[in-house]
Amino acid sequence: MMEFRGEIVNLKEAVRLTRSTAAEVPKAYYRAMNRATQRVRTESGREVSRIYHVRAGDVKNTVSIKRGSARSMVSEVRWKGGNIPLFKFRTNPNKPRDPMRPPPKILKAAVKRAGLKPVKGAFIARVGAGGHIGAFKRAGRRRLPIEELYGPAVPIMVGEEHVLNNLGDIAETEVKKRLDHEIKRILEKGGI
């Protein structure tokens, strides 16, 4: 048989420590959530660039994050932005034509990571005083006006079911991992 004895001083100290650590738990949770939102921001660029021919940085730049606090306990990740010019995806040719060479037969483009597909009547050109380069198509039979061609917007790409599921899993595991870390930190700080 084993017998354990505790002193009143130790019991009072334990109660004091658990009260102080209980007050710290909400802080640990919102810190873990905020860290998870940062991770989702990073991973959203990677996940989207696995499926689409777009740079991860272009996806990350469209993210806005609402950080959680002890009062709100809600973190939010939002992707904003309009359609991305087709030229930012993969195109062939990928620069305006040299006037000394014959024009290419057809412009090919790939938005997703599949093969290039022909875009009838499209061409790459440099337009305007600023020298904007893009993929264009004539609006009618005449030489001008021309219209720029666009691919999907970042919120549409992130909204794909596969991407959202992966980001949800990443957020869940990150919150669990960070919450464990934050609680261990609180306990070590309290001397437990």
PDB file of C-alpha atoms in Angstrom:
ATOM      1  CA  MET A   1       0.000   0.000   0.000  1.00  0.00           C
ATOM      2  CA  MET A   2       1.162   3.519  -0.811  1.00  0.00           C
ATOM      3  CA  GLU A   3       0.292   6.601   1.081  1.00  0.00           C
ATOM      4  CA  PHE A   4       0.595  10.182  -0.106  1.00  0.00           C
ATOM      5  CA  ARG A   5       0.380  13.216   2.072  1.00  0.00           C
ATOM      6  CA  GLY A   6       0.019  16.759   0.897  1.00  0.00           C
ATOM      7  CA  GLU A   7       0.533  19.927   2.824  1.00  0.00           C
ATOM      8  CA  ILE A   8      -1.972  22.758   2.849  1.00  0.00           C
ATOM      9  CA  VAL A   9       0.682  25.139   1.516  1.00  0.00           C
ATOM     10  CA  ASN A  10       1.222  22.936  -1.550  1.00  0.00           C
ATOM     11  CA  LEU A  11      -2.531  22.673  -2.121  1.00  0.00           C
ATOM     12  CA  LYS A  12      -2.979  26.459  -1.955  1.00  0.00           C
ATOM     13  CA  GLU A  13      -0.082  26.931  -4.359  1.00  0.00           C
ATOM     14  CA  ALA A  14      -1.596  24.402  -6.782  1.00  0.00           C
ATOM     15  CA  VAL A  15      -4.982  26.169  -6.682  1.00  0.00           C
ATOM     16  CA  ARG A  16      -3.288  29.531  -7.322  1.00  0.00           C
ATOM     17  CA  LEU A  17      -1.324  28.133 -10.277  1.00  0.00           C
ATOM     18  CA  THR A  18      -4.344  26.468 -11.872  1.00  0.00           C
ATOM     19  CA  ARG A  19      -6.357  29.699 -11.552  1.00  0.00           C
ATOM     20  CA  SER A  20      -3.613  31.718 -13.207  1.00  0.00           C
ATOM     21  CA  THR A  21      -3.152  29.142 -15.959  1.00  0.00           C
ATOM     22  CA  ALA A  22      -6.920  28.895 -16.527  1.00  0.00           C
ATOM     23  CA  ALA A  23      -6.948  32.624 -17.268  1.00  0.00           C
ATOM     24  CA  GLU A  24      -4.150  32.115 -19.800  1.00  0.00           C
ATOM     25  CA  VAL A  25      -5.875  29.363 -21.816  1.00  0.00           C
ATOM     26  CA  PRO A  26      -7.979  31.751 -23.990  1.00  0.00           C
ATOM     27  CA  LYS A  27      -4.779  33.630 -24.862  1.00  0.00           C
ATOM     28  CA  ALA A  28      -3.148  30.379 -25.863  1.00  0.00           C
ATOM     29  CA  TYR A  29      -6.113  29.513 -28.057  1.00  0.00           C
ATOM     30  CA  TYR A  30      -6.248  32.780 -29.976  1.00  0.00           C
ATOM     31  CA  ARG A  31      -2.469  32.742 -30.404  1.00  0.00           C
ATOM     32  CA  ALA A  32      -2.734  29.251 -31.858  1.00  0.00           C
ATOM     33  CA  MET A  33      -5.541  30.379 -34.188  1.00  0.00           C
ATOM     34  CA  ASN A  34      -3.550  33.390 -35.364  1.00  0.00           C
ATOM     35  CA  ARG A  35      -0.556  31.207 -36.086  1.00  0.00           C
ATOM     36  CA  ALA A  36      -2.793  28.808 -38.020  1.00  0.00           C
ATOM     37  CA  THR A  37      -4.126  31.669 -40.176  1.00  0.00           C
ATOM     38  CA  GLN A  38      -0.556  32.592 -41.105  1.00  0.00           C
ATOM     39  CA  ARG A  39       0.106  28.985 -42.060  1.00  0.00           C
ATOM     40  CA  VAL A  40      -3.099  28.821 -44.144  1.00  0.00           C
ATOM     41  CA  ARG A  41      -2.006  31.988 -45.951  1.00  0.00           C
ATOM     42  CA  THR A  42       1.314  30.398 -46.888  1.00  0.00           C
ATOM     43  CA  GLU A  43      -0.144  27.017 -47.784  1.00  0.00           C
ATOM     44  CA  SER A  44      -2.913  28.552 -49.916  1.00  0.00           C
ATOM     45  CA  GLY A  45      -0.255  29.786 -52.340  1.00  0.00           C
ATOM     46  CA  ARG A  46       1.360  26.364 -52.466  1.00  0.00           C
ATOM     47  CA  GLU A  47      -1.925  24.473 -52.861  1.00  0.00           C
ATOM     48  CA  VAL A  48      -3.199  26.720 -55.651  1.00  0.00           C
ATOM     49  CA  SER A  49       0.127  26.661 -57.513  1.00  0.00           C
ATOM     50  CA  ARG A  50       0.037  22.841 -57.489  1.00  0.00           C
ATOM     51  CA  ILE A  51      -3.161  22.944 -59.558  1.00  0.00           C
ATOM     52  CA  TYR A  52      -2.843  26.217 -61.490  1.00  0.00           C
ATOM     53  CA  HIS A  53       0.020  27.872 -63.380  1.00  0.00           C
ATOM     54  CA  VAL A  54       0.183  30.801 -60.978  1.00  0.00           C
ATOM     55  CA  ARG A  55       2.918  31.901 -58.593  1.00  0.00           C
ATOM     56  CA  ALA A  56       2.372  31.227 -54.895  1.00  0.00           C
ATOM     57  CA  GLY A  57       3.325  34.834 -54.134  1.00  0.00           C
ATOM     58  CA  ASP A  58       0.520  36.145 -56.350  1.00  0.00           C
ATOM     59  CA  VAL A  59      -1.953  34.112 -54.302  1.00  0.00           C
ATOM     60  CA  LYS A  60      -0.458  35.160 -50.951  1.00  0.00           C
ATOM     61  CA  ASN A  61      -0.674  38.840 -51.917  1.00  0.00           C
ATOM     62  CA  THR A  62      -4.469  38.639 -52.237  1.00  0.00           C
ATOM     63  CA  VAL A  63      -4.982  37.366 -48.682  1.00  0.00           C
ATOM     64  CA  SER A  64      -6.365  39.525 -45.899  1.00  0.00           C
ATOM     65  CA  ILE A  65      -6.253  38.200 -42.352  1.00  0.00           C
ATOM     66  CA  LYS A  66      -8.430  39.218 -39.425  1.00  0.00           C
ATOM     67  CA  ARG A  67      -6.552  38.220 -36.303  1.00  0.00           C
ATOM     68  CA  GLY A  68      -8.295  36.808 -33.267  1.00  0.00           C
ATOM     69  CA  SER A  69      -8.073  38.330 -29.806  1.00  0.00           C
ATOM     70  CA  ALA A  70      -9.126  37.420 -26.283  1.00  0.00           C
ATOM     71  CA  ARG A  71     -12.451  39.171 -26.910  1.00  0.00           C
ATOM     72  CA  SER A  72     -13.383  37.899 -30.361  1.00  0.00           C
ATOM     73  CA  MET A  73     -11.713  34.442 -30.462  1.00  0.00           C
ATOM     74  CA  VAL A  74     -12.269  34.401 -34.231  1.00  0.00           C
ATOM     75  CA  SER A  75      -9.575  34.440 -36.898  1.00  0.00           C
ATOM     76  CA  GLU A  76     -10.470  34.915 -40.533  1.00  0.00           C
ATOM     77  CA  VAL A  77      -8.636  34.396 -43.797  1.00  0.00           C
ATOM     78  CA  ARG A  78     -10.083  35.997 -46.938  1.00  0.00           C
ATOM     79  CA  TRP A  79      -8.896  36.043 -50.515  1.00  0.00           C
ATOM     80  CA  LYS A  80      -9.811  39.120 -52.535  1.00  0.00           C
ATOM     81  CA  GLY A  81      -9.084  40.178 -56.063  1.00  0.00           C
ATOM     82  CA  GLY A  82     -10.279  40.232 -59.615  1.00  0.00           C
ATOM     83  CA  ASN A  83      -9.494  37.952 -62.498  1.00  0.00           C
ATOM     84  CA  ILE A  84      -5.816  37.434 -63.240  1.00  0.00           C
ATOM     85  CA  PRO A  85      -4.611  38.292 -66.761  1.00  0.00           C
ATOM     86  CA  LEU A  86      -4.114  35.183 -68.900  1.00  0.00           C
ATOM     87  CA  PHE A  87      -0.528  36.282 -69.533  1.00  0.00           C
ATOM     88  CA  LYS A  88       0.286  35.648 -65.824  1.00  0.00           C
ATOM     89  CA  PHE A  89      -0.491  31.968 -66.382  1.00  0.00           C
ATOM     90  CA  ARG A  90       1.463  29.830 -68.856  1.00  0.00           C
ATOM     91  CA  THR A  91       1.368  31.011 -72.474  1.00  0.00           C
ATOM     92  CA  ASN A  92       3.264  30.114 -75.615  1.00  0.00           C
ATOM     93  CA  PRO A  93       4.646  32.428 -76.948  1.00  0.00           C
ATOM     94  CA  ASN A  94       5.265  34.198 -73.659  1.00  0.00           C
ATOM     95  CA  LYS A  95       6.536  37.539 -74.981  1.00  0.00           C
ATOM     96  CA  PRO A  96       5.478  39.948 -77.721  1.00  0.00           C
ATOM     97  CA  ARG A  97       6.559  38.933 -81.175  1.00  0.00           C
ATOM     98  CA  ASP A  98       9.736  40.252 -82.737  1.00  0.00           C
ATOM     99  CA  PRO A  99       8.768  42.260 -85.848  1.00  0.00           C
ATOM    100  CA  MET A 100      11.629  40.609 -87.765  1.00  0.00           C
ATOM    101  CA  ARG A 101      10.174  37.110 -87.282  1.00  0.00           C
ATOM    102  CA  PRO A 102       6.984  35.640 -88.672  1.00  0.00           C
ATOM    103  CA  PRO A 103       4.024  35.616 -86.270  1.00  0.00           C
ATOM    104  CA  PRO A 104       3.245  32.343 -84.483  1.00  0.00           C
ATOM    105  CA  LYS A 105       0.383  30.341 -85.938  1.00  0.00           C
ATOM    106  CA  ILE A 106      -1.644  30.413 -82.725  1.00  0.00           C
ATOM    107  CA  LEU A 107      -1.344  31.386 -79.071  1.00  0.00           C
ATOM    108  CA  LYS A 108      -1.538  28.487 -76.627  1.00  0.00           C
ATOM    109  CA  ALA A 109      -2.343  28.921 -72.950  1.00  0.00           C
ATOM    110  CA  ALA A 110      -2.698  26.752 -69.854  1.00  0.00           C
ATOM    111  CA  VAL A 111      -4.453  27.971 -66.736  1.00  0.00           C
ATOM    112  CA  LYS A 112      -4.392  24.618 -64.945  1.00  0.00           C
ATOM    113  CA  ARG A 113      -1.416  22.285 -64.854  1.00  0.00           C
ATOM    114  CA  ALA A 114      -2.539  20.360 -67.886  1.00  0.00           C
ATOM    115  CA  GLY A 115      -1.393  20.738 -71.473  1.00  0.00           C
ATOM    116  CA  LEU A 116      -1.432  23.974 -73.401  1.00  0.00           C
ATOM    117  CA  LYS A 117      -4.627  24.599 -75.334  1.00  0.00           C
ATOM    118  CA  PRO A 118      -5.004  26.873 -78.362  1.00  0.00           C
ATOM    119  CA  VAL A 119      -6.784  30.198 -77.894  1.00  0.00           C
ATOM    120  CA  LYS A 120      -8.198  31.115 -81.291  1.00  0.00           C
ATOM    121  CA  GLY A 121      -7.482  34.657 -82.415  1.00  0.00           C
ATOM    122  CA  ALA A 122      -5.376  35.562 -79.365  1.00  0.00           C
ATOM    123  CA  PHE A 123      -1.932  37.149 -79.392  1.00  0.00           C
ATOM    124  CA  ILE A 124       0.652  38.588 -77.003  1.00  0.00           C
ATOM    125  CA  ALA A 125       1.242  42.330 -77.300  1.00  0.00           C
ATOM    126  CA  ARG A 126       2.744  45.302 -75.516  1.00  0.00           C
ATOM    127  CA  VAL A 127       0.205  48.126 -75.267  1.00  0.00           C
ATOM    128  CA  GLY A 128      -0.054  51.624 -73.856  1.00  0.00           C
ATOM    129  CA  ALA A 129       2.516  54.151 -72.776  1.00  0.00           C
ATOM    130  CA  GLY A 130       3.486  52.020 -69.772  1.00  0.00           C
ATOM    131  CA  GLY A 131       4.299  49.040 -71.980  1.00  0.00           C
ATOM    132  CA  HIS A 132       1.775  46.624 -70.432  1.00  0.00           C
ATOM    133  CA  ILE A 133       2.242  43.100 -71.824  1.00  0.00           C
ATOM    134  CA  GLY A 134      -0.753  40.798 -72.019  1.00  0.00           C
ATOM    135  CA  ALA A 135      -2.730  38.252 -74.007  1.00  0.00           C
ATOM    136  CA  PHE A 136      -5.271  40.021 -76.205  1.00  0.00           C
ATOM    137  CA  LYS A 137      -8.004  39.268 -78.704  1.00  0.00           C
ATOM    138  CA  ARG A 138      -9.594  41.576 -81.242  1.00  0.00           C
ATOM    139  CA  ALA A 139     -13.078  42.752 -80.282  1.00  0.00           C
ATOM    140  CA  GLY A 140     -14.306  42.678 -83.874  1.00  0.00           C
ATOM    141  CA  ARG A 141     -13.033  42.224 -87.400  1.00  0.00           C
ATOM    142  CA  ARG A 142     -11.124  45.497 -87.352  1.00  0.00           C
ATOM    143  CA  ARG A 143      -7.623  45.979 -86.007  1.00  0.00           C
ATOM    144  CA  LEU A 144      -8.805  47.905 -82.944  1.00  0.00           C
ATOM    145  CA  PRO A 145     -10.238  47.696 -80.297  1.00  0.00           C
ATOM    146  CA  ILE A 146      -8.580  44.759 -78.579  1.00  0.00           C
ATOM    147  CA  GLU A 147      -9.595  43.118 -75.289  1.00  0.00           C
ATOM    148  CA  GLU A 148      -7.317  41.542 -72.720  1.00  0.00           C
ATOM    149  CA  LEU A 149      -7.980  37.897 -71.867  1.00  0.00           C
ATOM    150  CA  TYR A 150      -8.238  36.791 -68.246  1.00  0.00           C
ATOM    151  CA  GLY A 151      -8.083  33.599 -66.230  1.00  0.00           C
ATOM    152  CA  PRO A 152      -9.908  32.924 -62.971  1.00  0.00           C
ATOM    153  CA  ALA A 153      -9.627  35.066 -59.843  1.00  0.00           C
ATOM    154  CA  VAL A 154      -7.722  33.847 -56.783  1.00  0.00           C
ATOM    155  CA  PRO A 155     -10.898  33.404 -54.667  1.00  0.00           C
ATOM    156  CA  ILE A 156     -12.261  31.072 -57.368  1.00  0.00           C
ATOM    157  CA  MET A 157      -9.046  29.027 -57.411  1.00  0.00           C
ATOM    158  CA  VAL A 158      -8.896  28.795 -53.614  1.00  0.00           C
ATOM    159  CA  GLY A 159     -12.604  27.951 -53.509  1.00  0.00           C
ATOM    160  CA  GLU A 160     -12.030  24.697 -55.355  1.00  0.00           C
ATOM    161  CA  GLU A 161     -13.184  21.816 -53.138  1.00  0.00           C
ATOM    162  CA  HIS A 162      -9.837  19.992 -53.101  1.00  0.00           C
ATOM    163  CA  VAL A 163      -7.941  23.152 -52.121  1.00  0.00           C
ATOM    164  CA  LEU A 164     -10.420  24.109 -49.383  1.00  0.00           C
ATOM    165  CA  ASN A 165     -10.346  20.611 -47.883  1.00  0.00           C
ATOM    166  CA  ASN A 166      -6.541  20.621 -47.772  1.00  0.00           C
ATOM    167  CA  LEU A 167      -6.438  24.100 -46.225  1.00  0.00           C
ATOM    168  CA  GLY A 168      -9.018  23.066 -43.617  1.00  0.00           C
ATOM    169  CA  ASP A 169      -6.923  20.043 -42.659  1.00  0.00           C
ATOM    170  CA  ILE A 170      -3.789  22.179 -42.458  1.00  0.00           C
ATOM    171  CA  ALA A 171      -5.560  24.738 -40.241  1.00  0.00           C
ATOM    172  CA  GLU A 172      -6.881  22.029 -37.930  1.00  0.00           C
ATOM    173  CA  THR A 173      -3.517  20.334 -37.438  1.00  0.00           C
ATOM    174  CA  GLU A 174      -1.739  23.673 -36.993  1.00  0.00           C
ATOM    175  CA  VAL A 175      -4.200  24.834 -34.302  1.00  0.00           C
ATOM    176  CA  LYS A 176      -3.756  21.552 -32.401  1.00  0.00           C
ATOM    177  CA  LYS A 177       0.027  21.691 -32.682  1.00  0.00           C
ATOM    178  CA  ARG A 178       0.263  25.352 -31.670  1.00  0.00           C
ATOM    179  CA  LEU A 179      -2.258  24.977 -28.840  1.00  0.00           C
ATOM    180  CA  ASP A 180      -0.161  22.188 -27.332  1.00  0.00           C
ATOM    181  CA  HIS A 181       2.909  24.389 -27.621  1.00  0.00           C
ATOM    182  CA  GLU A 182       1.206  27.452 -26.087  1.00  0.00           C
ATOM    183  CA  ILE A 183      -0.233  25.469 -23.155  1.00  0.00           C
ATOM    184  CA  LYS A 184       3.164  23.898 -22.440  1.00  0.00           C
ATOM    185  CA  ARG A 185       4.629  27.392 -22.464  1.00  0.00           C
ATOM    186  CA  ILE A 186       2.009  28.616 -19.970  1.00  0.00           C
ATOM    187  CA  LEU A 187       2.585  25.640 -17.687  1.00  0.00           C
ATOM    188  CA  GLU A 188       6.360  26.131 -17.758  1.00  0.00           C
ATOM    189  CA  LYS A 189       5.893  29.825 -17.049  1.00  0.00           C
ATOM    190  CA  GLY A 190       3.672  28.969 -14.057  1.00  0.00           C
ATOM    191  CA  GLY A 191       6.224  26.525 -12.750  1.00  0.00           C
ATOM    192  CA  ILE A 192       4.117  23.412 -13.197  1.00  0.00           C
TER     193      ILE A 192
END
